[in-house]
mmCIF file of C-alpha atoms in Angstrom:
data_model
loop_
_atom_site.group_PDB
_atom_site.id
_atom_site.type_symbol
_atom_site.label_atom_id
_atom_site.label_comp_id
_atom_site.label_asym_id
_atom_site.label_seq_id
_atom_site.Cartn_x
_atom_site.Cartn_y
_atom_site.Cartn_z
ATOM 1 C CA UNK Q 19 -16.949 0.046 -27.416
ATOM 2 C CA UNK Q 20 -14.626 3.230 -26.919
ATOM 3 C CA UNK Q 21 -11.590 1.943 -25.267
ATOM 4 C CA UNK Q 22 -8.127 4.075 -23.921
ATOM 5 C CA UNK Q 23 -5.130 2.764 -23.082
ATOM 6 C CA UNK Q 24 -2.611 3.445 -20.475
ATOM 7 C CA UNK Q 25 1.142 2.483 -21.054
ATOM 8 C CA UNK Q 26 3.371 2.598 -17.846
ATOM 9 C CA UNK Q 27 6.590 2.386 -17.185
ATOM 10 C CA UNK Q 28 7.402 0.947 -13.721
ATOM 11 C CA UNK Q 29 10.716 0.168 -12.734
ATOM 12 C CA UNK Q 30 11.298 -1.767 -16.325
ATOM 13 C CA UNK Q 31 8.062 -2.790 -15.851
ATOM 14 C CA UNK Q 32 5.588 -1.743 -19.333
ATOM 15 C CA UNK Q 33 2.003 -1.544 -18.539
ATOM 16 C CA UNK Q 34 -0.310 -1.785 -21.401
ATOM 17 C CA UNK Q 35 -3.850 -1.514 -20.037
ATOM 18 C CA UNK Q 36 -7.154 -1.838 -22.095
ATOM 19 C CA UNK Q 37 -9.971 0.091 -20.436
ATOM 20 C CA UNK Q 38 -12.927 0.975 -21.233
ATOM 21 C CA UNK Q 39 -14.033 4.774 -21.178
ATOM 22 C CA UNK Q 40 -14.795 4.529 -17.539
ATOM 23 C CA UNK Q 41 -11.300 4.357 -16.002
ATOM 24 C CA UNK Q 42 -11.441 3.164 -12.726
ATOM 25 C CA UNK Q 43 -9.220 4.206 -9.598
ATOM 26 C CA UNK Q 44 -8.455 0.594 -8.402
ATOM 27 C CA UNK Q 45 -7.085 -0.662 -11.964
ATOM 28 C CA UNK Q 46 -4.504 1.844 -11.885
ATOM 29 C CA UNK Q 47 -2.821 0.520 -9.159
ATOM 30 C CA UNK Q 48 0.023 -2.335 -9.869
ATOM 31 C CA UNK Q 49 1.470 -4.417 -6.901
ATOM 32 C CA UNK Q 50 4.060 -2.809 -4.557
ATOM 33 C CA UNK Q 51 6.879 -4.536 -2.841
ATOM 34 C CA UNK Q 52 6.233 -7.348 -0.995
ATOM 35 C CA UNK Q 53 5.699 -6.794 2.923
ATOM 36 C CA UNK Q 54 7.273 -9.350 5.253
ATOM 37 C CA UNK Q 55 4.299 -11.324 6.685
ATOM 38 C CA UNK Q 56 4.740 -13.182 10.482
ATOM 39 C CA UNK Q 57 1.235 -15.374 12.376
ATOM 40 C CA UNK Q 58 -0.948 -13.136 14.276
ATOM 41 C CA UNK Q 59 -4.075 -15.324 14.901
ATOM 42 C CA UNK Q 60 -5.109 -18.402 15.011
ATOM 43 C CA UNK Q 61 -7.792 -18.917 11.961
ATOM 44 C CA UNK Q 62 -11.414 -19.701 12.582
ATOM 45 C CA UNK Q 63 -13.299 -19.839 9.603
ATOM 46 C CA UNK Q 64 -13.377 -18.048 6.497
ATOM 47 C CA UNK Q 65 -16.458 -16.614 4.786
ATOM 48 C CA UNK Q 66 -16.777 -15.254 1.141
ATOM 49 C CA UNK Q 67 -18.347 -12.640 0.089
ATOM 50 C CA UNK Q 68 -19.912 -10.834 -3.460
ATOM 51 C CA UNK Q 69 -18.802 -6.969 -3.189
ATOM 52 C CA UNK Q 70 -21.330 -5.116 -5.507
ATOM 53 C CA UNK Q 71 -20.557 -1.523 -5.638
ATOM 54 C CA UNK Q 72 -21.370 1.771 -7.567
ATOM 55 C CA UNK Q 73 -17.840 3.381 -8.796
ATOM 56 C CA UNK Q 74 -19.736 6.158 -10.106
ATOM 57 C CA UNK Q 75 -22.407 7.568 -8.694
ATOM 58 C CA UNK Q 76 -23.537 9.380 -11.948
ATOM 59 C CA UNK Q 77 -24.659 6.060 -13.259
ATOM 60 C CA UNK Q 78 -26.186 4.279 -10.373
ATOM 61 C CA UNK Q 79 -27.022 1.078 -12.798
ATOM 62 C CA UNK Q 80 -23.712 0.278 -13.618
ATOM 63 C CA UNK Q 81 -22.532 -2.374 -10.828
ATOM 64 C CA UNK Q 82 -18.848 -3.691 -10.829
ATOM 65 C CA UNK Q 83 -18.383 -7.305 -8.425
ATOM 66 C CA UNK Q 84 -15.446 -8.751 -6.964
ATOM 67 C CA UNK Q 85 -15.284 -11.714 -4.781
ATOM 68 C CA UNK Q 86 -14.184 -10.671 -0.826
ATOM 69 C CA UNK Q 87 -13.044 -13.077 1.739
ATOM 70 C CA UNK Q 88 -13.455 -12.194 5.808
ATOM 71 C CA UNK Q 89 -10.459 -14.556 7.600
ATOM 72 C CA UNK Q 90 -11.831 -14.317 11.128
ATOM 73 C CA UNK Q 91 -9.258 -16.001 14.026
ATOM 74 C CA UNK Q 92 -9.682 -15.479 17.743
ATOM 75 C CA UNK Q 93 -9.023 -12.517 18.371
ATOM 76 C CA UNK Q 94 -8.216 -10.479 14.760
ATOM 77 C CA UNK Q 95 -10.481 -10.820 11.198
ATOM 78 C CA UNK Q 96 -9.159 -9.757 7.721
ATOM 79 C CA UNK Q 97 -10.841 -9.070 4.913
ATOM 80 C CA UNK Q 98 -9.692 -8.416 1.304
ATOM 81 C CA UNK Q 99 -10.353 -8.955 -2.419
ATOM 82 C CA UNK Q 100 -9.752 -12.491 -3.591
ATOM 83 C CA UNK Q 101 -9.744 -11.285 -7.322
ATOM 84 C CA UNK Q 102 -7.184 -8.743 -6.259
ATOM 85 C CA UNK Q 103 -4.790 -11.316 -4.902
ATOM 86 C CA UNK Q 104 -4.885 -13.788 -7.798
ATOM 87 C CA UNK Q 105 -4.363 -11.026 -10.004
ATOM 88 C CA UNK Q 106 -1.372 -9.632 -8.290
ATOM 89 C CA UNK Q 107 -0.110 -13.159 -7.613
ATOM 90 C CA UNK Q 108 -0.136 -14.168 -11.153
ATOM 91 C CA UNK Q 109 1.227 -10.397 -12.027
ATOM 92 C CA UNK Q 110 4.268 -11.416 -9.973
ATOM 93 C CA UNK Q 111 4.801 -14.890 -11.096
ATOM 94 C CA UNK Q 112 4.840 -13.349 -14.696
ATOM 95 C CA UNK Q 113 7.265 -10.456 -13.367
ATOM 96 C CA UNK Q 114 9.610 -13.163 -12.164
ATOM 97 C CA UNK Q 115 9.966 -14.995 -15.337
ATOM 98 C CA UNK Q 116 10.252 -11.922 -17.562
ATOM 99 C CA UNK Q 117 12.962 -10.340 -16.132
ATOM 100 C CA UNK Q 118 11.556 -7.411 -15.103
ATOM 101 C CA UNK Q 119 9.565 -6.339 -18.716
ATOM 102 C CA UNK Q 120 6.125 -7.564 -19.160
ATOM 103 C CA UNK Q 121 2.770 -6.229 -20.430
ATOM 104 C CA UNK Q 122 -0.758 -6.763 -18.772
ATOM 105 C CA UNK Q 123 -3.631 -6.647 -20.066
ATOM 106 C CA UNK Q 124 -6.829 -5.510 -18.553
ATOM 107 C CA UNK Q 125 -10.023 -6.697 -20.499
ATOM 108 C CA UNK Q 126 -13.537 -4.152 -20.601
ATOM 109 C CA UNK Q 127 -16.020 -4.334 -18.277
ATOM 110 C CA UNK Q 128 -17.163 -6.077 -15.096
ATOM 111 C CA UNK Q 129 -19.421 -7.878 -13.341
ATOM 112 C CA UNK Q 130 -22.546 -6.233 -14.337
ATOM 113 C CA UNK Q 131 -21.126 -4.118 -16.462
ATOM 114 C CA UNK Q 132 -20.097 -1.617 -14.806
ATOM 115 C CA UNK Q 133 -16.734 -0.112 -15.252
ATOM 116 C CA UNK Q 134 -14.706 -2.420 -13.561
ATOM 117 C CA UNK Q 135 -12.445 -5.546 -14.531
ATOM 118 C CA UNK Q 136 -13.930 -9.250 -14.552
ATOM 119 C CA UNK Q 137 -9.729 -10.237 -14.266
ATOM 120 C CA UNK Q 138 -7.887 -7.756 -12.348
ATOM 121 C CA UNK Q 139 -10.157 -6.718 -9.682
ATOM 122 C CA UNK Q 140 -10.599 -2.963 -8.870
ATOM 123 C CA UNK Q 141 -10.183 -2.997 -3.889
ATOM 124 C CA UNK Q 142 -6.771 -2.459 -3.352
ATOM 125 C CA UNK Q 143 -7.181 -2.151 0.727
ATOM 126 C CA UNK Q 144 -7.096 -5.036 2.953
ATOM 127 C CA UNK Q 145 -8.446 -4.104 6.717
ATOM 128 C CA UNK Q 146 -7.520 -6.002 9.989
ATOM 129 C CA UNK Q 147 -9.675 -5.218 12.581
ATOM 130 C CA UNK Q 148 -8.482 -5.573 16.172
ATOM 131 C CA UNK Q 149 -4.901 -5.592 15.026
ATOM 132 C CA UNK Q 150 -3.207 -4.269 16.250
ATOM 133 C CA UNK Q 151 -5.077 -4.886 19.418
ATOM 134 C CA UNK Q 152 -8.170 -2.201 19.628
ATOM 135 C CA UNK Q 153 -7.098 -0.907 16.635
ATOM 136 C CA UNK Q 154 -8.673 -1.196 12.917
ATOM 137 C CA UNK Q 155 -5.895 -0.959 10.408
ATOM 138 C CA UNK Q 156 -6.262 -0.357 6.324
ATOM 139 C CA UNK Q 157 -3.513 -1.320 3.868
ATOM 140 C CA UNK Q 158 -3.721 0.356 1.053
ATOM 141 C CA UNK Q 159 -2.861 0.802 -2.684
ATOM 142 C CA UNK Q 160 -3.238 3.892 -4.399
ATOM 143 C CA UNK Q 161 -1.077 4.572 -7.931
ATOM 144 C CA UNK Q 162 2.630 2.996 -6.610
ATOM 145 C CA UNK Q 163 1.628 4.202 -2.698
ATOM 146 C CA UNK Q 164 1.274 1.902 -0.286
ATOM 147 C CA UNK Q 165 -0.321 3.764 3.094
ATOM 148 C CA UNK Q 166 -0.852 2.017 6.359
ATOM 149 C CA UNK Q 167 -3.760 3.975 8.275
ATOM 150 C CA UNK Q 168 -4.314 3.207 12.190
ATOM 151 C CA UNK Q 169 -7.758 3.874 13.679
ATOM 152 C CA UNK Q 170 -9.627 3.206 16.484
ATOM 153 C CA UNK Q 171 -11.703 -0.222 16.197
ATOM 154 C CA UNK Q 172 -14.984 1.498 16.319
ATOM 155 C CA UNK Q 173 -17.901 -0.777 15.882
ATOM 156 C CA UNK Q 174 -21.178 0.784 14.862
ATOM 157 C CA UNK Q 175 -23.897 1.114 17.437
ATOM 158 C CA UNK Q 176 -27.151 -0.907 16.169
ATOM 159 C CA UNK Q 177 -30.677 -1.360 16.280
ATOM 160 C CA UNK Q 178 -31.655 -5.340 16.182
ATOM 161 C CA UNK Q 179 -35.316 -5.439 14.799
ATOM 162 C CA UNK Q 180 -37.488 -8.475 14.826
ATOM 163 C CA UNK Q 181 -37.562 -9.474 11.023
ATOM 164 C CA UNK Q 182 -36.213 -12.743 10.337
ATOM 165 C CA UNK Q 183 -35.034 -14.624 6.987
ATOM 166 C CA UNK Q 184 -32.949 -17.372 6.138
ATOM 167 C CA UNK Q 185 -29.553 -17.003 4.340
ATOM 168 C CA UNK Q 186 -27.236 -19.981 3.558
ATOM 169 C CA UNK Q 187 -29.612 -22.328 6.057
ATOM 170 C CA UNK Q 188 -29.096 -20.068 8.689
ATOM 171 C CA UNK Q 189 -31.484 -17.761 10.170
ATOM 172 C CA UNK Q 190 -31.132 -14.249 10.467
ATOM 173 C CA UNK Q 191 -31.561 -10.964 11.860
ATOM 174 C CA UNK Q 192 -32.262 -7.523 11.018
ATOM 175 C CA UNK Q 193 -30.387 -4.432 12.342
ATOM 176 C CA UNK Q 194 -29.786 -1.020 11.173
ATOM 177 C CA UNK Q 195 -27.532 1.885 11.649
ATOM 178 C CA UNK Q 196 -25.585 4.631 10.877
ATOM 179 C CA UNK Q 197 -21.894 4.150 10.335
ATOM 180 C CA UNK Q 198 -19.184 6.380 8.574
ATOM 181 C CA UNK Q 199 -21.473 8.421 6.585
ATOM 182 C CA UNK Q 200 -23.960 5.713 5.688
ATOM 183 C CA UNK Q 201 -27.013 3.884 6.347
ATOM 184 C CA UNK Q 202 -26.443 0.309 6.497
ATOM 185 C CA UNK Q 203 -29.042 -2.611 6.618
ATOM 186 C CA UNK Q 204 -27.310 -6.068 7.503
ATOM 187 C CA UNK Q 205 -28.527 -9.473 8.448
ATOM 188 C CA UNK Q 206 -26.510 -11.454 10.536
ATOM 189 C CA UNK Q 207 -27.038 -15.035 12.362
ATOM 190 C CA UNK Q 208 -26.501 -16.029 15.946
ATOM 191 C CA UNK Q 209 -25.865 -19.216 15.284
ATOM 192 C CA UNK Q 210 -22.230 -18.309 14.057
ATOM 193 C CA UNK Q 211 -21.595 -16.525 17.582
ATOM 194 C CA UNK Q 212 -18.869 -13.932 16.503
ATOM 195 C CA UNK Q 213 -19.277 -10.128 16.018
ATOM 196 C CA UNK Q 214 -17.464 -9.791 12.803
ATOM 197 C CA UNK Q 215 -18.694 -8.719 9.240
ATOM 198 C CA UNK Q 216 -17.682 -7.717 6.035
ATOM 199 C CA UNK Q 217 -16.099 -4.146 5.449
ATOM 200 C CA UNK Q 218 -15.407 -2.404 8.479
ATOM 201 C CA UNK Q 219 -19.046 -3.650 9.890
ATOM 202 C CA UNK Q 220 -18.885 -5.356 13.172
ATOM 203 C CA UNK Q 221 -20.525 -5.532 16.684
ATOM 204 C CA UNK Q 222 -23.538 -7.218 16.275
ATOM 205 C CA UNK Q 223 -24.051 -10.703 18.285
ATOM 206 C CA UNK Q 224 -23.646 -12.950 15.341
ATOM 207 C CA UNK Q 225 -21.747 -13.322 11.908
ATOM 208 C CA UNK Q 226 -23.092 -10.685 9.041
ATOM 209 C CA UNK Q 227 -24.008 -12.424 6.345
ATOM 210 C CA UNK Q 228 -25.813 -9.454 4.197
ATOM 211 C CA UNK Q 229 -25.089 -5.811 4.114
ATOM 212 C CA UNK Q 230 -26.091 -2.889 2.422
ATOM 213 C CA UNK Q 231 -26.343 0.905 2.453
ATOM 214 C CA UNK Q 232 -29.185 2.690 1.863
ATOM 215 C CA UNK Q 233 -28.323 3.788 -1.658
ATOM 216 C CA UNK Q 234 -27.198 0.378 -2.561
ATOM 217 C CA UNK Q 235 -23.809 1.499 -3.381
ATOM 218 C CA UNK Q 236 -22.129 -0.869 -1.222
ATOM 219 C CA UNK Q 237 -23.986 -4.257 -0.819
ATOM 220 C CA UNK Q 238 -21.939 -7.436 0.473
ATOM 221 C CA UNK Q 239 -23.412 -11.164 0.241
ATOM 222 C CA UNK Q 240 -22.126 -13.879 2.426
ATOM 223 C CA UNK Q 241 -21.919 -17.022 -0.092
ATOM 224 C CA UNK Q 242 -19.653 -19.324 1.520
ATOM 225 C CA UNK Q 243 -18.515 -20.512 4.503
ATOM 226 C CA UNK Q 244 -15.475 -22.747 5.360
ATOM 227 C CA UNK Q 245 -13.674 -23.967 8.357
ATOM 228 C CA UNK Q 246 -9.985 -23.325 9.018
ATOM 229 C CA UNK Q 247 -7.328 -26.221 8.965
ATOM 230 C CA UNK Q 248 -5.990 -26.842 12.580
ATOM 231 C CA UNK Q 249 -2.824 -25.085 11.787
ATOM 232 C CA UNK Q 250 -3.934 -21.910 9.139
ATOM 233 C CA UNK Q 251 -2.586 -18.658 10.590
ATOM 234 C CA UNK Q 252 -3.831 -14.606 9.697
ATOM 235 C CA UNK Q 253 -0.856 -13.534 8.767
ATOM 236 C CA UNK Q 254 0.432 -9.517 9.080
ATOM 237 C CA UNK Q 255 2.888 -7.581 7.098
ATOM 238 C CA UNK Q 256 3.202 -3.688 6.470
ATOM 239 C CA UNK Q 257 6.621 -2.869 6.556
ATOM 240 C CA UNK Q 258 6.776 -1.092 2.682
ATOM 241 C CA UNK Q 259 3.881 0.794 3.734
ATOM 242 C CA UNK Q 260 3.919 4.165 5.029
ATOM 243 C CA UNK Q 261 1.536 5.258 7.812
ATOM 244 C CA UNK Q 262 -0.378 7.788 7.333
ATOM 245 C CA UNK Q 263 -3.646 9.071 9.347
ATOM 246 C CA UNK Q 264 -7.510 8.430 7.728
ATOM 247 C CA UNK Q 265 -7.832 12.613 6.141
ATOM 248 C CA UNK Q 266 -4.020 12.186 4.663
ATOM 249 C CA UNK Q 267 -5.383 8.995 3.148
ATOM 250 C CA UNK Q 268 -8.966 10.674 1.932
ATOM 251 C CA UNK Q 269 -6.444 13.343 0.434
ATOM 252 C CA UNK Q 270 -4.422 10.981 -1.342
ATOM 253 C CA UNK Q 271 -7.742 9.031 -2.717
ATOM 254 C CA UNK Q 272 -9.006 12.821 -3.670
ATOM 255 C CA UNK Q 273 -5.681 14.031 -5.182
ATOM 256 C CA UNK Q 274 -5.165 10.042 -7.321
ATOM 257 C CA UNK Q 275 -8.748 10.691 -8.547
ATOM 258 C CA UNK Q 276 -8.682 14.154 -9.873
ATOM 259 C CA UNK Q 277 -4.896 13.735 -11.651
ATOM 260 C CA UNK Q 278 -3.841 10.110 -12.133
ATOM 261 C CA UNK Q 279 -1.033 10.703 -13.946
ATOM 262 C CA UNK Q 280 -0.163 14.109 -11.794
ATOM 263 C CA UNK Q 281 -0.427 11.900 -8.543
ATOM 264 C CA UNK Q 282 2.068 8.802 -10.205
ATOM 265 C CA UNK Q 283 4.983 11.431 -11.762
ATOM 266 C CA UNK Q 284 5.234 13.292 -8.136
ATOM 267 C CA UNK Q 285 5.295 9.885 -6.043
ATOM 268 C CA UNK Q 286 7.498 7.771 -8.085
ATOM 269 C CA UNK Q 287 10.063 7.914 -10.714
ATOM 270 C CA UNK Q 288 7.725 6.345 -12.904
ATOM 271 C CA UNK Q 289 6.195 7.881 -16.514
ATOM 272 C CA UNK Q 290 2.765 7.402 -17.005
ATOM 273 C CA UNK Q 291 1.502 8.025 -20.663
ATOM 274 C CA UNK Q 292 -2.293 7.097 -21.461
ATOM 275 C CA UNK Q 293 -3.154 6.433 -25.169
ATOM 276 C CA UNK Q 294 -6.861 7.203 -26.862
ATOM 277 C CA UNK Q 295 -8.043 5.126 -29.478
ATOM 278 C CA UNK Q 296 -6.570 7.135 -32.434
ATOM 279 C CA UNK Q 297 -2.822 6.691 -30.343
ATOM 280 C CA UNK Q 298 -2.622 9.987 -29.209
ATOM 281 C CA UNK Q 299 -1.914 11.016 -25.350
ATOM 282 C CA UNK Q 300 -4.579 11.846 -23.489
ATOM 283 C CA UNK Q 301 -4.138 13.280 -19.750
ATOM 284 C CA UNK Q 302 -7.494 11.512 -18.068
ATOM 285 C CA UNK Q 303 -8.366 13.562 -14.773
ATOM 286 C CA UNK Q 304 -11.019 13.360 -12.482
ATOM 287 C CA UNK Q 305 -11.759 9.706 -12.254
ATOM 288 C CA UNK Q 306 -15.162 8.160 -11.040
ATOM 289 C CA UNK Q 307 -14.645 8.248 -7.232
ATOM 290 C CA UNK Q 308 -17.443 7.066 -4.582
ATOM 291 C CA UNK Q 309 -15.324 6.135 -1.104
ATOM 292 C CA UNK Q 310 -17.191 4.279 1.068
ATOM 293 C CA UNK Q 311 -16.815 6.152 3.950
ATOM 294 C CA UNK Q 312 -18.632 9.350 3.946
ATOM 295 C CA UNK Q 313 -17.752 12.668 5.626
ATOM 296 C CA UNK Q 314 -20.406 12.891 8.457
#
């Protein structure tokens, strides 16, 4: 398999990257500075959830998976990638013992094959709805950025239909709607009485336990549920990251995307130098790039 490889410099940092041809806007992104983290909410439960998503929508077959997890509390819910935050944890545990110079590795393909890393993990963003409150926030890694984005803690307005089917022993619901650009199908169960949902997908009177869009770009699949300990805590922290409204963060996804190595030199002191598979530099532009939330 045709593979390219990016070598990084980050702050004494080297970044040797194995990819394969498909290089993917989430595995260019290392961990930022840490963000001082204080209790917002008391936790509830947590549910897991299998992300399946289409990076490129020029091959609809190829699927890359990563493992979510929806903390919902009282009051505020977050929801982020698991794989991501082993990944970076281990990335800074080996950072700490290597003074500074280390090399990571990112292996070929994903779950399902499909362009995206079975280690590393490709969704940067976490999202905490209702925090702060009324307010949906995203926290986001693109290149060596870290944005905070602020929006209003729109839920989507949705039709409940009669179908029925069980999902982890629970029965479910039907509803549709239409929500940031998309068509979403989702079945959710009132016998977990909260409103929350994977995503950015809320509002409906019971826990979502499937979701998907109409293309089957995005598809999410509850496979785990777990109550909190008495004391666990959602914890908040975004003071390394600069806030920034939802079209300057679309631009900065657009800009990352088309120039990779254009978008890293201009927002960091950083070099970036990609290698092909005879050694020689190779400026990749234009990366696969299917947001999830559509212009309407």
């Amino acid at each position: 398999m045709k593979k390219v490889t990016l070598t990084a410099l980050f702050s004494l940092v080297l970044w040797v990257v194995s990819l394969n041809a498909q290089i993917s806007m989430g595995a260019l992104s290392m961990p930022g500075p840490e963000s001082k983290k204080s209790p917002v909410d008391k936790l509830r439960f947590i549910a897991q959830y299998e992300m399946a998503y289409v990076q490129d929508t020029s091959k609809p077959d190829e699927i890359t998976e990563e493992t979510m997890i929806l903390k919902v509390g009282e009051r505020v819910s977050q929801f982020y990638s698991y794989t991501k935050f082993v990944s970076d944890s281990l990335f800074r545990i080996q950072m700490a013992r290597s003074d500074g110079m280390m090399v990571r590795r990112e292996g070929p393909g994903g779950g399902g094959g499909g362009g995206g890393s079975a280690n590393q993990g490709q969704i940067n963003y976490q999202i905490f709805k209702n925090y702060p409150a009324g307010k949906v926030t995203t926290l986001e890694r693109i290149g060596p950025s870290q944005f905070r984005c602020e929006e209003a803690n729109a839920c989507p307005e949705w039709q409940v239909l009669p179908d029925t089917a069980t999902m982890l022993d629970y029965l479910c619901y039907k509803a549709t709607t239409h929500f940031k650009g998309r068509d979403y199908t989702a079945w959710f169960t009132p016998d977990i009485p909260r409103g929350e949902g994977p995503w950015k997908l809320c509002g409906l009177p019971g826990l979502i336990l499937y979701a998907e869009d109409s293309r089957k770009e995005f598809v999410f699949e509850c496979t785990g549920l777990l109550n909190a300990r008495p004391d666990e805590m959602i914890e908040y922290g975004a003071d390394t990251y600069e806030p920034v409204s939802r079209e300057a963060l679309s631009r900065a996804y657009a800009r990352f995307a088309s120039d990779p190595i254009g978008y890293v030199t201009s927002n960091s002191p950083n070099r970036v130098v990609f290698k092909g598979p005879d050694g020689a530099d190779i400026r990749p532009t234009n990366l696969p790039y299917n947001p999830i939330e559509l212009a309407e």
